[in-house]
Amino acid sequence: MSKTFVDANYRFMAAYQEVNARIVQRQQALALYVTLVVSLLAALVALRPTPGAPPAPIEWLILGFPVASICLALLNYKAERAITNLRTFLCAMEQLEDAHLQLPSYNTEPRWSSSANKARRFHDWATTMLAAGGNAIGLGAAWKIYPLRLADAAPFFYGSIALALLSLVVLWITPQWSYRPNKG
């Protein structure tokens, strides 16, 4: 009875396809975040106070801005961890039969990985700035349109600010989980 197994080349290609899928997911998370923030801003403007109209539940609506950025931070973290795990696997595949000693190895040699991480850092900065801007614009617009309502609901407003800051911290520290090859 013969053994059937998947060749290392196919495993390597499959893992690289998965890395690319995770990178695409990071981009899709940014698009989702922008869509949510624009939708929330549209709702803020559409629900602005008018004489004789019942007050809008603005306290709950403003929580949407930090919740969206927390979701962005968690999706960014998940993608980073998945990419790191996959690149660790790819590194092991590159080292089969000491191939990394004879061929350039993107995931094994620190000079390549560190360059990739530096380039990906721009994505992390853009994500952090986008979340900071989305929260600032959203919460600032809410404060400008509904100053009395938010003054009466200060815990919601300050809670939203705290959650927004928490999401920014998570986005800012996510690069610490970036892939780094073993030096050895």
XYZ file of C-alpha atoms in Angstrom:
184
model
C 0.000 0.000 0.000
C 1.540 3.303 -1.057
C 1.423 6.454 1.026
C -0.146 9.531 -0.474
C 0.969 12.951 0.695
C 0.951 16.504 -0.558
C 4.280 17.599 -1.990
C 6.110 20.435 -0.178
C 5.797 22.713 -3.235
C 2.024 22.474 -3.126
C 1.990 23.132 0.619
C 4.202 26.153 0.082
C 1.997 27.533 -2.710
C -1.159 26.944 -0.688
C 0.299 28.778 2.312
C 1.326 31.716 0.100
C -2.159 31.891 -1.352
C -3.500 32.009 2.195
C -1.093 34.848 3.078
C -2.374 36.788 0.077
C -5.973 36.103 1.140
C -5.217 37.519 4.614
C -3.659 40.627 3.083
C -6.795 41.104 0.989
C -8.888 40.688 4.160
C -6.942 43.515 5.801
C -7.779 45.762 2.857
C -11.433 44.710 2.955
C -11.578 45.552 6.669
C -10.449 49.083 5.844
C -13.157 49.403 3.189
C -15.754 48.080 5.635
C -14.618 50.566 8.269
C -14.867 53.519 5.877
C -18.347 52.389 4.814
C -19.502 52.159 8.429
C -18.097 55.561 9.380
C -19.645 57.277 6.363
C -22.984 55.577 7.136
C -22.831 56.702 10.748
C -22.004 60.266 9.689
C -24.939 60.235 7.291
C -27.214 59.047 10.106
C -25.926 61.824 12.401
C -26.750 64.446 9.816
C -30.089 62.896 8.835
C -31.218 62.724 12.466
C -30.173 66.263 13.384
C -32.691 67.995 15.613
C -35.646 69.685 13.986
C -38.397 71.635 15.774
C -41.248 69.403 16.897
C -39.465 66.123 16.043
C -38.779 63.572 18.757
C -35.138 63.461 19.864
C -32.965 60.913 18.094
C -31.214 58.214 20.136
C -27.889 59.915 19.545
C -26.347 58.399 22.684
C -26.450 54.987 21.062
C -25.499 56.176 17.613
C -22.209 57.709 18.767
C -21.112 54.344 20.136
C -21.022 53.152 16.520
C -17.827 55.089 15.793
C -15.631 53.439 18.434
C -17.292 50.049 17.921
C -16.407 50.245 14.219
C -12.789 51.110 15.029
C -12.571 48.350 17.658
C -13.815 45.884 15.047
C -11.208 47.241 12.622
C -8.500 46.786 15.263
C -9.588 43.213 16.023
C -9.770 42.258 12.343
C -6.349 43.831 11.777
C -4.933 41.886 14.729
C -6.490 38.629 13.491
C -5.030 39.103 10.015
C -1.596 39.955 11.416
C -1.558 36.841 13.608
C -2.682 34.657 10.692
C -0.021 36.132 8.395
C 2.633 35.611 11.062
C 1.600 31.985 11.542
C 1.580 31.317 7.810
C 4.954 32.978 7.271
C 6.407 30.883 10.096
C 5.178 27.811 8.232
C 6.630 29.134 4.971
C 9.952 29.697 6.713
C 9.987 26.056 7.821
C 9.175 24.991 4.262
C 12.035 27.123 2.872
C 14.444 25.378 5.208
C 13.580 21.830 4.111
C 16.783 20.034 3.145
C 18.677 23.282 3.873
C 17.297 24.888 0.706
C 17.591 28.309 2.360
C 21.377 27.945 2.282
C 21.368 27.646 -1.514
C 18.380 29.732 -2.592
C 17.154 33.195 -1.606
C 14.526 32.662 1.088
C 12.054 35.448 1.647
C 10.676 34.177 4.963
C 13.936 32.826 6.345
C 16.342 35.703 5.761
C 15.757 38.628 8.146
C 16.736 41.250 5.555
C 13.724 40.341 3.405
C 11.292 39.939 6.281
C 12.317 43.174 7.932
C 11.816 45.052 4.654
C 8.369 43.506 4.266
C 7.466 44.458 7.842
C 8.666 48.033 7.302
C 6.526 48.316 4.181
C 3.509 46.835 5.967
C 3.994 49.356 8.760
C 2.611 51.984 6.378
C -0.644 50.018 6.301
C -0.676 50.031 10.102
C -0.097 53.787 10.212
C -2.796 54.398 7.612
C -5.220 52.199 9.542
C -4.482 53.995 12.804
C -4.824 57.433 11.207
C -8.048 56.415 9.485
C -9.535 55.195 12.774
C -8.353 58.332 14.588
C -9.857 60.528 11.894
C -13.103 58.556 11.712
C -13.606 58.778 15.455
C -12.613 62.451 15.629
C -14.896 63.435 12.750
C -17.793 61.303 13.974
C -17.641 62.262 17.631
C -16.808 65.865 16.761
C -19.791 66.106 14.414
C -22.026 64.572 17.071
C -20.804 67.124 19.629
C -21.352 69.979 17.161
C -24.838 68.851 16.066
C -26.099 67.636 19.478
C -24.202 69.618 22.152
C -27.045 69.743 24.694
C -28.036 66.137 24.196
C -24.461 64.902 24.621
C -23.920 67.146 27.642
C -26.881 65.360 29.246
C -25.480 61.979 28.178
C -21.847 62.613 29.103
C -21.118 58.966 30.095
C -21.995 57.831 26.551
C -19.835 60.517 24.989
C -16.818 59.968 27.233
C -17.263 56.210 27.027
C -17.175 56.518 23.242
C -13.957 58.518 23.448
C -12.393 55.925 25.760
C -13.354 53.050 23.429
C -12.002 54.983 20.452
C -8.682 55.489 22.244
C -8.553 51.797 23.151
C -8.996 50.853 19.486
C -6.182 53.220 18.506
C -3.849 51.628 21.049
C -4.615 48.148 19.677
C -4.040 49.358 16.115
C -0.790 51.054 17.102
C 0.684 47.992 18.861
C -0.466 45.378 16.330
C 2.887 45.473 14.472
C 4.567 43.894 17.481
C 2.993 40.620 16.321
C 4.483 40.901 12.818
C 6.453 37.959 11.529
C 10.140 37.876 12.366
C 12.333 34.949 11.351
C 14.496 33.166 13.875
C 18.095 34.272 13.679
C 19.800 30.960 13.640
